[in-house]
Short mmCIF file of C-alpha atoms and ligand atoms in Angstrom, two decimals:
data_model
loop_
_atom_site.label_atom_id
_atom_site.label_comp_id
_atom_site.label_asym_id
_atom_site.label_seq_id
_atom_site.Cartn_x
_atom_site.Cartn_y
_atom_site.Cartn_z
CA UNK A 13 23.82 33.91 -31.58
CA UNK A 14 20.98 36.39 -31.27
CA UNK A 15 21.30 38.60 -28.19
CA UNK A 16 18.83 41.14 -26.82
CA UNK A 17 20.23 44.24 -25.19
CA UNK A 18 17.93 46.28 -22.96
CA UNK A 19 19.79 49.44 -22.01
CA UNK A 20 18.53 53.03 -21.84
CA UNK A 21 21.97 54.63 -21.84
CA UNK A 22 23.02 55.18 -25.47
CA UNK A 23 26.78 55.02 -24.82
CA UNK A 24 26.57 51.74 -22.90
CA UNK A 25 24.25 50.35 -25.54
CA UNK A 26 26.66 51.22 -28.33
CA UNK A 27 29.58 49.72 -26.48
CA UNK A 28 27.70 46.51 -25.73
CA UNK A 29 26.58 46.19 -29.34
CA UNK A 30 30.08 46.82 -30.73
CA UNK A 31 31.73 44.25 -28.48
CA UNK A 32 29.09 41.59 -29.15
CA UNK A 33 28.91 42.16 -32.90
CA UNK A 34 32.68 41.86 -33.03
CA UNK A 35 32.24 38.39 -31.50
CA UNK A 36 29.93 37.52 -34.38
CA UNK A 37 26.65 37.85 -32.46
CA UNK A 38 23.48 39.31 -33.90
CA UNK A 39 22.29 42.11 -31.62
CA UNK A 40 18.77 43.39 -31.06
CA UNK A 41 18.71 46.71 -29.18
CA UNK A 42 15.88 47.96 -26.97
CA UNK A 43 15.90 51.20 -25.03
CA UNK A 44 13.56 50.52 -22.12
CA UNK A 45 11.89 47.71 -20.16
CA UNK A 46 8.63 47.78 -22.11
CA UNK A 47 10.41 47.41 -25.46
CA UNK A 48 12.53 44.61 -24.04
CA UNK A 49 9.50 42.77 -22.65
CA UNK A 50 7.68 43.08 -25.98
CA UNK A 51 10.72 41.85 -27.92
CA UNK A 52 10.85 38.80 -25.67
CA UNK A 53 7.23 37.94 -26.52
CA UNK A 54 8.05 37.43 -30.19
CA UNK A 55 8.16 33.84 -31.46
CA UNK A 56 11.85 33.91 -32.39
CA UNK A 57 12.94 36.08 -29.46
CA UNK A 58 16.66 36.03 -28.55
CA UNK A 59 17.57 33.40 -25.98
CA UNK A 60 20.28 35.48 -24.33
CA UNK A 61 19.45 38.84 -22.76
CA UNK A 62 21.60 41.58 -21.29
CA UNK A 63 19.21 43.48 -19.09
CA UNK A 64 20.01 46.81 -17.50
CA UNK A 65 18.64 47.15 -14.00
CA UNK A 66 17.73 50.82 -14.01
CA UNK A 67 15.56 51.73 -16.98
CA UNK A 68 12.71 54.08 -17.71
CA UNK A 69 9.06 52.86 -17.89
CA UNK A 70 9.79 49.34 -16.63
CA UNK A 71 12.98 48.44 -14.81
CA UNK A 72 15.07 45.35 -15.47
CA UNK A 73 13.94 43.56 -12.32
CA UNK A 74 10.29 43.85 -13.39
CA UNK A 75 11.12 42.52 -16.89
CA UNK A 76 13.00 39.65 -15.25
CA UNK A 77 10.08 38.82 -12.93
CA UNK A 78 7.62 38.85 -15.81
CA UNK A 79 9.81 36.61 -17.96
CA UNK A 80 10.29 34.12 -15.14
CA UNK A 81 6.57 34.09 -14.38
CA UNK A 82 5.94 32.83 -17.91
CA UNK A 83 5.87 29.10 -18.47
CA UNK A 84 8.40 28.42 -21.17
CA UNK A 85 10.18 25.30 -22.35
CA UNK A 86 13.24 27.32 -23.27
CA UNK A 87 13.47 30.34 -20.97
CA UNK A 88 16.06 32.98 -21.92
CA UNK A 89 19.45 33.24 -20.23
CA UNK A 90 19.49 36.64 -18.54
CA UNK A 91 22.54 38.64 -17.53
CA UNK A 92 21.65 41.64 -15.34
CA UNK A 93 23.65 44.82 -15.76
CA UNK A 94 24.00 46.50 -12.42
CA UNK A 95 26.09 49.20 -10.85
CA UNK A 96 29.17 47.57 -9.38
CA UNK A 97 29.33 46.48 -5.72
CA UNK A 98 25.64 46.68 -5.08
CA UNK A 99 25.33 43.29 -3.44
CA UNK A 100 21.66 43.63 -2.41
CA UNK A 101 20.85 44.30 -6.07
CA UNK A 102 22.78 41.27 -7.20
CA UNK A 103 21.06 39.05 -4.64
CA UNK A 104 17.61 40.40 -5.53
CA UNK A 105 18.38 39.82 -9.24
CA UNK A 106 19.57 36.25 -8.69
CA UNK A 107 16.56 35.51 -6.51
CA UNK A 108 14.24 36.84 -9.20
CA UNK A 109 15.78 34.40 -11.67
CA UNK A 110 18.78 36.16 -13.23
CA UNK A 111 21.38 33.70 -14.49
CA UNK A 112 24.31 36.03 -14.11
CA UNK A 113 25.23 39.66 -13.62
CA UNK A 114 27.72 42.15 -14.94
CA UNK A 115 28.93 45.17 -12.98
CA UNK A 116 28.74 48.60 -14.51
CA UNK A 117 30.88 50.08 -16.00
CA UNK A 118 31.72 46.75 -17.51
CA UNK A 119 34.92 45.32 -18.83
CA UNK A 120 34.50 44.08 -22.42
CA UNK A 121 36.57 40.93 -21.74
CA UNK A 122 34.29 40.03 -18.82
CA UNK A 123 31.23 40.70 -20.99
CA UNK A 124 32.52 38.32 -23.66
CA UNK A 125 33.36 35.65 -21.08
CA UNK A 126 29.96 35.85 -19.36
CA UNK A 127 28.11 35.77 -22.68
CA UNK A 128 30.17 32.71 -23.66
CA UNK A 129 29.07 30.91 -20.46
CA UNK A 130 25.43 31.68 -21.30
CA UNK A 131 25.86 30.56 -24.88
CA UNK A 132 27.34 27.23 -23.81
CA UNK A 133 24.46 26.65 -21.43
CA UNK A 134 21.87 27.48 -24.11
CA UNK A 135 23.58 25.14 -26.56
CA UNK A 136 23.55 22.37 -23.95
CA UNK A 137 19.85 23.02 -23.26
CA UNK A 138 19.09 22.87 -26.98
CA UNK A 139 21.01 19.63 -27.40
CA UNK A 140 19.15 18.14 -24.45
CA UNK A 141 15.80 19.33 -25.81
CA UNK A 142 16.61 17.74 -29.17
CA UNK A 143 17.42 14.44 -27.46
CA UNK A 144 14.18 14.59 -25.47
CA UNK A 145 12.24 15.28 -28.70
CA UNK A 146 13.96 12.33 -30.38
CA UNK A 147 13.12 10.15 -27.42
CA UNK A 148 9.45 11.20 -27.51
CA UNK A 149 9.36 10.57 -31.24
CA UNK A 150 10.94 7.14 -31.05
CA UNK A 151 8.59 6.22 -28.21
CA UNK A 152 5.61 7.29 -30.30
CA UNK A 153 7.03 5.29 -33.23
CA UNK A 154 7.34 2.23 -31.01
CA UNK A 155 3.71 2.52 -29.95
CA UNK A 156 2.64 2.77 -33.58
CA UNK A 157 4.81 -0.24 -34.42
CA UNK A 158 3.42 -2.27 -31.51
CA UNK A 159 -0.14 -1.41 -32.57
CA UNK A 160 0.63 -2.38 -36.15
CA UNK A 161 2.17 -5.68 -35.06
CA UNK A 162 -0.87 -6.49 -32.93
CA UNK A 163 -3.14 -5.66 -35.87
CA UNK A 164 -1.11 -7.88 -38.21
CA UNK A 165 -1.24 -10.66 -35.65
CA UNK A 166 -5.02 -10.40 -35.44
CA UNK A 167 -5.31 -10.33 -39.24
CA UNK A 168 -3.19 -13.48 -39.49
CA UNK A 169 -5.24 -15.18 -36.78
CA UNK A 170 -8.43 -14.34 -38.67
CA UNK A 171 -7.02 -15.75 -41.91
CA UNK A 172 -5.86 -18.89 -40.18
CA UNK A 173 -9.22 -19.35 -38.44
CA UNK A 174 -11.03 -18.97 -41.76
CA UNK A 175 -8.72 -21.40 -43.47
CA UNK A 176 -9.12 -23.92 -40.65
CA UNK A 177 -12.88 -23.54 -40.58
CA UNK A 178 -13.52 -23.54 -44.31
CA UNK A 179 -10.97 -26.03 -45.52
CA UNK A 180 -9.93 -28.24 -42.64
CA UNK A 181 -13.36 -28.42 -41.02
CA UNK A 182 -15.17 -29.17 -44.24
CA UNK A 183 -12.72 -31.87 -45.27
CA UNK A 184 -13.06 -33.56 -41.92
CA UNK A 185 -16.82 -33.59 -42.30
CA UNK A 186 -16.47 -35.07 -45.80
CA UNK A 187 -14.09 -37.70 -44.46
CA UNK A 188 -16.51 -38.62 -41.71
CA UNK A 189 -19.34 -39.01 -44.22
CA UNK A 190 -17.16 -41.18 -46.48
CA UNK A 191 -16.31 -43.45 -43.59
CA UNK A 192 -19.94 -43.83 -42.70
CA UNK A 193 -20.74 -44.59 -46.31
CA UNK A 194 -17.99 -47.24 -46.40
CA UNK A 195 -19.24 -48.75 -43.17
CA UNK A 196 -22.77 -48.89 -44.56
CA UNK A 197 -21.53 -50.77 -47.63
CA UNK A 198 -19.46 -53.17 -45.59
CA UNK A 199 -22.40 -53.93 -43.35
CA UNK A 200 -24.57 -54.81 -46.34
CA UNK A 201 -21.84 -56.73 -48.13
CA UNK A 202 -22.04 -60.48 -48.18
CA UNK A 203 -18.27 -60.87 -48.16
CA UNK A 204 -17.14 -62.78 -45.06
CA UNK A 205 -14.21 -61.69 -42.83
CA UNK A 206 -14.90 -57.96 -43.25
CA UNK A 207 -15.90 -57.55 -39.60
CA UNK A 208 -12.47 -56.26 -38.39
CA UNK A 209 -12.40 -53.70 -41.23
CA UNK A 210 -15.82 -52.45 -40.27
CA UNK A 211 -14.70 -52.20 -36.60
CA UNK A 212 -11.73 -50.07 -37.64
CA UNK A 213 -13.93 -47.74 -39.61
CA UNK A 214 -16.36 -47.35 -36.73
CA UNK A 215 -13.44 -46.58 -34.40
CA UNK A 216 -12.22 -43.82 -36.75
CA UNK A 217 -15.48 -41.87 -36.57
CA UNK A 218 -15.07 -40.56 -32.97
CA UNK A 219 -11.46 -39.68 -33.77
CA UNK A 220 -12.62 -37.51 -36.61
CA UNK A 221 -15.27 -36.01 -34.36
CA UNK A 222 -12.59 -35.12 -31.82
CA UNK A 223 -10.48 -33.56 -34.56
CA UNK A 224 -13.49 -31.52 -35.70
CA UNK A 225 -14.09 -30.34 -32.14
CA UNK A 226 -10.42 -29.42 -31.70
CA UNK A 227 -10.49 -27.52 -34.97
CA UNK A 228 -13.50 -25.55 -33.72
CA UNK A 229 -11.78 -24.79 -30.41
CA UNK A 230 -8.71 -23.62 -32.29
CA UNK A 231 -10.85 -21.44 -34.56
CA UNK A 232 -12.52 -19.84 -31.56
CA UNK A 233 -9.18 -19.19 -29.89
CA UNK A 234 -7.85 -17.61 -33.07
CA UNK A 235 -10.92 -15.56 -33.81
CA UNK A 236 -13.46 -15.18 -31.01
CA UNK A 237 -16.59 -15.19 -33.17
CA UNK A 238 -18.77 -14.53 -30.12
CA UNK A 239 -17.12 -11.12 -29.88
CA UNK A 240 -17.87 -10.23 -33.46
CA UNK A 241 -21.36 -11.65 -33.41
CA UNK A 242 -22.61 -10.76 -29.93
CA UNK A 243 -20.31 -7.99 -28.77
CA UNK A 244 -17.83 -7.34 -25.98
CA UNK A 245 -20.11 -7.87 -22.98
CA UNK A 246 -21.31 -11.29 -24.17
CA UNK A 247 -17.77 -12.26 -25.14
CA UNK A 248 -16.40 -11.38 -21.70
CA UNK A 249 -19.22 -13.29 -20.03
CA UNK A 250 -18.52 -16.33 -22.21
CA UNK A 251 -14.75 -16.15 -21.60
CA UNK A 252 -15.12 -15.82 -17.82
CA UNK A 253 -17.53 -18.77 -17.70
CA UNK A 254 -15.14 -20.84 -19.78
CA UNK A 255 -12.21 -20.03 -17.47
CA UNK A 256 -14.28 -20.78 -14.37
CA UNK A 257 -15.30 -24.14 -15.83
CA UNK A 258 -11.77 -25.09 -16.77
CA UNK A 259 -10.05 -23.87 -13.60
CA UNK A 260 -12.63 -24.39 -10.89
CA UNK A 261 -12.30 -20.73 -9.83
CA UNK A 262 -15.39 -19.03 -8.47
CA UNK A 263 -16.01 -16.26 -10.99
CA UNK A 264 -18.29 -13.26 -10.71
CA UNK A 265 -18.97 -10.54 -13.26
CA UNK A 266 -20.50 -7.13 -13.14
CA UNK A 267 -21.18 -6.07 -16.70
CA UNK A 268 -23.50 -3.51 -18.28
CA UNK A 269 -26.97 -4.87 -18.98
CA UNK A 270 -26.73 -3.29 -22.39
CA UNK A 271 -23.96 -4.14 -24.74
CA UNK A 272 -21.44 -1.47 -25.48
CA UNK A 273 -21.12 -1.33 -29.19
CA UNK A 274 -17.53 -0.35 -29.43
CA UNK A 275 -15.53 0.08 -32.53
CA UNK A 276 -14.21 -3.41 -33.41
CA UNK A 277 -10.71 -1.95 -33.29
CA UNK A 278 -11.16 -1.33 -29.56
CA UNK A 279 -13.42 -4.28 -28.62
CA UNK A 280 -10.87 -6.84 -29.77
CA UNK A 281 -7.91 -5.38 -27.80
CA UNK A 282 -10.11 -5.16 -24.68
CA UNK A 283 -11.17 -8.77 -25.14
CA UNK A 284 -7.54 -9.85 -25.60
CA UNK A 285 -6.64 -8.02 -22.38
CA UNK A 286 -9.35 -9.97 -20.54
CA UNK A 287 -8.01 -13.21 -22.00
CA UNK A 288 -4.41 -12.41 -21.04
CA UNK A 289 -5.40 -11.29 -17.53
CA UNK A 290 -7.51 -14.42 -16.97
CA UNK A 291 -4.70 -16.67 -18.23
CA UNK A 292 -2.40 -14.94 -15.76
CA UNK A 293 -4.85 -15.52 -12.91
CA UNK A 294 -4.90 -19.24 -13.70
CA UNK A 295 -1.14 -19.46 -14.17
CA UNK A 296 0.23 -17.24 -11.43
CA UNK A 297 -2.31 -16.02 -8.90
CA UNK A 298 -3.04 -19.11 -6.78
CA UNK A 299 -6.49 -17.60 -6.38
CA UNK A 300 -9.79 -19.20 -5.55
CA UNK A 301 -12.01 -16.51 -7.01
CA UNK A 302 -11.99 -13.78 -9.60
CA UNK A 303 -14.20 -10.87 -10.47
CA UNK A 304 -14.52 -9.06 -13.79
CA UNK A 305 -16.22 -5.66 -13.99
CA UNK A 306 -16.93 -3.43 -16.94
CA UNK A 307 -18.54 -0.05 -16.65
CA UNK A 308 -18.93 3.08 -18.67
CA UNK A 309 -19.15 6.38 -16.86
CA UNK A 310 -18.14 9.97 -17.59
CA UNK A 311 -17.25 9.16 -21.19
CA UNK A 312 -14.72 6.56 -20.14
CA UNK A 313 -14.67 2.82 -20.07
CA UNK A 314 -13.30 0.99 -17.05
CA UNK A 315 -12.52 -2.69 -17.09
CA UNK A 316 -11.34 -4.43 -13.94
CA UNK A 317 -10.08 -7.98 -13.57
CA UNK A 318 -9.43 -8.80 -9.93
CA UNK A 319 -8.45 -12.01 -8.18
CA UNK A 320 -8.00 -13.00 -4.54
CA UNK A 321 -4.61 -14.64 -5.01
CA UNK A 322 -1.11 -13.70 -3.90
CA UNK A 323 -0.93 -10.44 -5.85
CA UNK A 324 1.69 -9.17 -8.29
CA UNK A 325 5.31 -9.56 -7.16
CA UNK A 326 6.61 -6.30 -5.66
CA UNK A 327 9.51 -5.93 -8.13
CA UNK A 328 7.05 -6.21 -10.98
CA UNK A 329 4.98 -3.28 -9.74
CA UNK A 330 8.18 -1.24 -9.54
CA UNK A 331 8.28 -1.28 -13.34
CA UNK A 332 9.02 -4.55 -15.01
CA UNK A 333 9.42 -5.50 -18.63
CA UNK A 334 7.03 -8.47 -18.40
CA UNK A 335 5.85 -8.95 -21.95
CA UNK A 336 2.31 -10.09 -21.19
CA UNK A 337 1.68 -7.03 -19.04
CA UNK A 338 3.44 -4.68 -21.48
CA UNK A 339 1.30 -6.14 -24.26
CA UNK A 340 -1.87 -5.25 -22.33
CA UNK A 341 -0.72 -1.64 -22.10
CA UNK A 342 0.23 -1.48 -25.76
CA UNK A 343 -3.17 -2.75 -26.83
CA UNK A 344 -5.02 0.35 -25.64
CA UNK A 345 -2.34 3.00 -25.79
CA UNK A 346 -3.34 4.20 -29.25
CA UNK A 347 -6.87 4.82 -27.89
CA UNK A 348 -5.43 6.99 -25.11
CA UNK A 349 -6.09 4.15 -22.69
CA UNK A 350 -4.07 3.13 -19.64
CA UNK A 351 -3.61 -0.17 -17.82
CA UNK A 352 -2.66 -0.29 -14.13
CA UNK A 353 -1.48 -3.32 -12.21
CA UNK A 354 -2.44 -2.99 -8.57
CA UNK A 355 -2.21 -4.97 -5.37
CA UNK A 356 -4.94 -3.92 -2.99
CA UNK A 357 -4.42 -5.19 0.54
CA UNK A 358 -5.90 -8.64 0.95
CA UNK A 359 -7.50 -8.71 -2.47
CA UNK A 360 -4.81 -10.18 -4.69
CA UNK A 361 -3.99 -8.70 -8.07
CA UNK A 362 -6.05 -6.17 -9.99
CA UNK A 363 -5.71 -5.23 -13.63
CA UNK A 364 -7.46 -1.92 -14.26
CA UNK A 365 -8.00 -0.66 -17.80
CA UNK A 366 -9.28 2.82 -18.52
CA UNK A 367 -10.08 4.12 -21.97
CA UNK A 368 -11.59 7.52 -22.75
CA UNK A 369 -14.65 7.18 -24.97
CA UNK A 370 -15.77 10.07 -27.10
CA UNK A 371 -19.57 9.58 -27.31
CA UNK A 372 -19.40 9.70 -31.09
CA UNK A 373 -17.60 6.32 -31.11
CA UNK A 374 -20.06 4.57 -28.87
CA UNK A 375 -23.60 3.29 -29.09
CA UNK A 376 -25.33 1.18 -26.54
CA UNK A 377 -27.96 -1.43 -27.39
CA UNK A 378 -29.63 -4.34 -25.60
CA UNK A 379 -27.67 -7.58 -25.54
CA UNK A 380 -28.80 -10.28 -27.87
CA UNK A 381 -28.33 -13.26 -25.58
CA UNK A 382 -27.57 -16.55 -27.33
N1 ATP B 5 -2.96 -12.30 -11.38
C1 ATP B 5 -1.68 -12.40 -11.02
N2 ATP B 5 -1.35 -12.70 -9.73
C2 ATP B 5 -0.06 -12.80 -9.35
N3 ATP B 5 1.00 -12.58 -10.18
C3 ATP B 5 0.75 -12.28 -11.45
C4 ATP B 5 -0.60 -12.17 -11.95
N4 ATP B 5 -0.53 -11.84 -13.26
C5 ATP B 5 0.77 -11.75 -13.55
N5 ATP B 5 1.54 -12.02 -12.49
C6 ATP B 5 3.01 -11.99 -12.41
O1 ATP B 5 3.45 -11.13 -13.42
C7 ATP B 5 4.42 -11.77 -14.22
C8 ATP B 5 4.36 -11.22 -15.61
O2 ATP B 5 3.15 -11.56 -16.26
P1 ATP B 5 3.14 -11.65 -17.82
O3 ATP B 5 1.75 -11.94 -18.25
O4 ATP B 5 3.78 -10.43 -18.35
O5 ATP B 5 4.11 -12.85 -18.14
P2 ATP B 5 3.88 -14.40 -18.06
O6 ATP B 5 2.41 -14.69 -17.83
O7 ATP B 5 4.84 -14.96 -17.03
O8 ATP B 5 4.30 -14.87 -19.50
P3 ATP B 5 3.56 -14.55 -20.88
O9 ATP B 5 4.49 -13.68 -21.63
O10 ATP B 5 3.33 -15.87 -21.49
O11 ATP B 5 2.26 -13.86 -20.56
C9 ATP B 5 4.10 -13.23 -14.09
O12 ATP B 5 5.23 -14.04 -14.35
C10 ATP B 5 3.65 -13.36 -12.64
O13 ATP B 5 4.76 -13.44 -11.79
MG1 MG B 6 0.91 -13.77 -19.06
#
């Protein structure tokens, strides 16, 4: 490995270099503290340093202090060279951040052994750093994958909603019209005994109407057209009202009076978070009221869904793998957003979403109320 020697005594320097080169190391020699410090500032500086204590211009202890004062992900392993038996020196060196020391005059076997210890430690640090990098990378990959899967899911929902609306819905309408036409003909027909047939046809009409309604509900669930047509604020308002109506919960909202015209890529995930959080309130909270707030301040969006129920279970807040909650986090992570699940005393559960908003991605305009 590459080793830096900082030693002002030429004989010692030569000896150190010879022994280390014989071990197969690449040696970089410096003759005073300033040179050593400068060499350590280079991008591919050696990771193992043998640093003489007493040197001209800048002594070893000063070099050591400067190196340790620098924030570095991979700080060098430093062996101080000090005159033998000077315990106060050794203690001062260790306290300043030396990893090891070597008494002077040194024994070449001890030098090799101490360098080997340092080398092993550096190799372990490098292996660990590689693992951490891999972990960061695979985590980033997982976020990308989760975002892609969500996007695919939304694309499929949109396709399905279109198909349902255009094909299914239209055919149902045609069927309904046909039935009415048939009923009209039966009514005007002179043929006796057709009464029961006519009754059947009349009974089928409301069934088809129900089917049409269900198709519309399904379409809306798959693709919330209110979001795309009227924007996030109106869509949240509509969703909260719908939940309140269905569940009997007392719902309040505090939303901007102007709509926030977010990128559709962000508005949809935020809307899905609201839907998931509201479903959770109905399913788990045992609440009687809920409050949804959206505000934009300091170039950040904050969305809060709070209920007055029993709150999140404690073990869940300690870091659970609940998929619904994980999904909420994943939906905004690619926008640099965070989702917190909180239990404030006496207030039930709170889902708090925060997303930074560069002004370039945001325009605000008055809401077009339906
Ligand atoms: N508002 C809430 N109040 C109290 N507990 C909640 C609330 N929201 C979620 N929880 C708890 O958190 C757990 C995890 O929620 P999560 O949404 O991840 O899963 P889920 O709703 O049980 O299932 P799904 O995957 O269908 O959403 C719930 O099982 C429930 O115990
Ligand atoms: Mg859920």
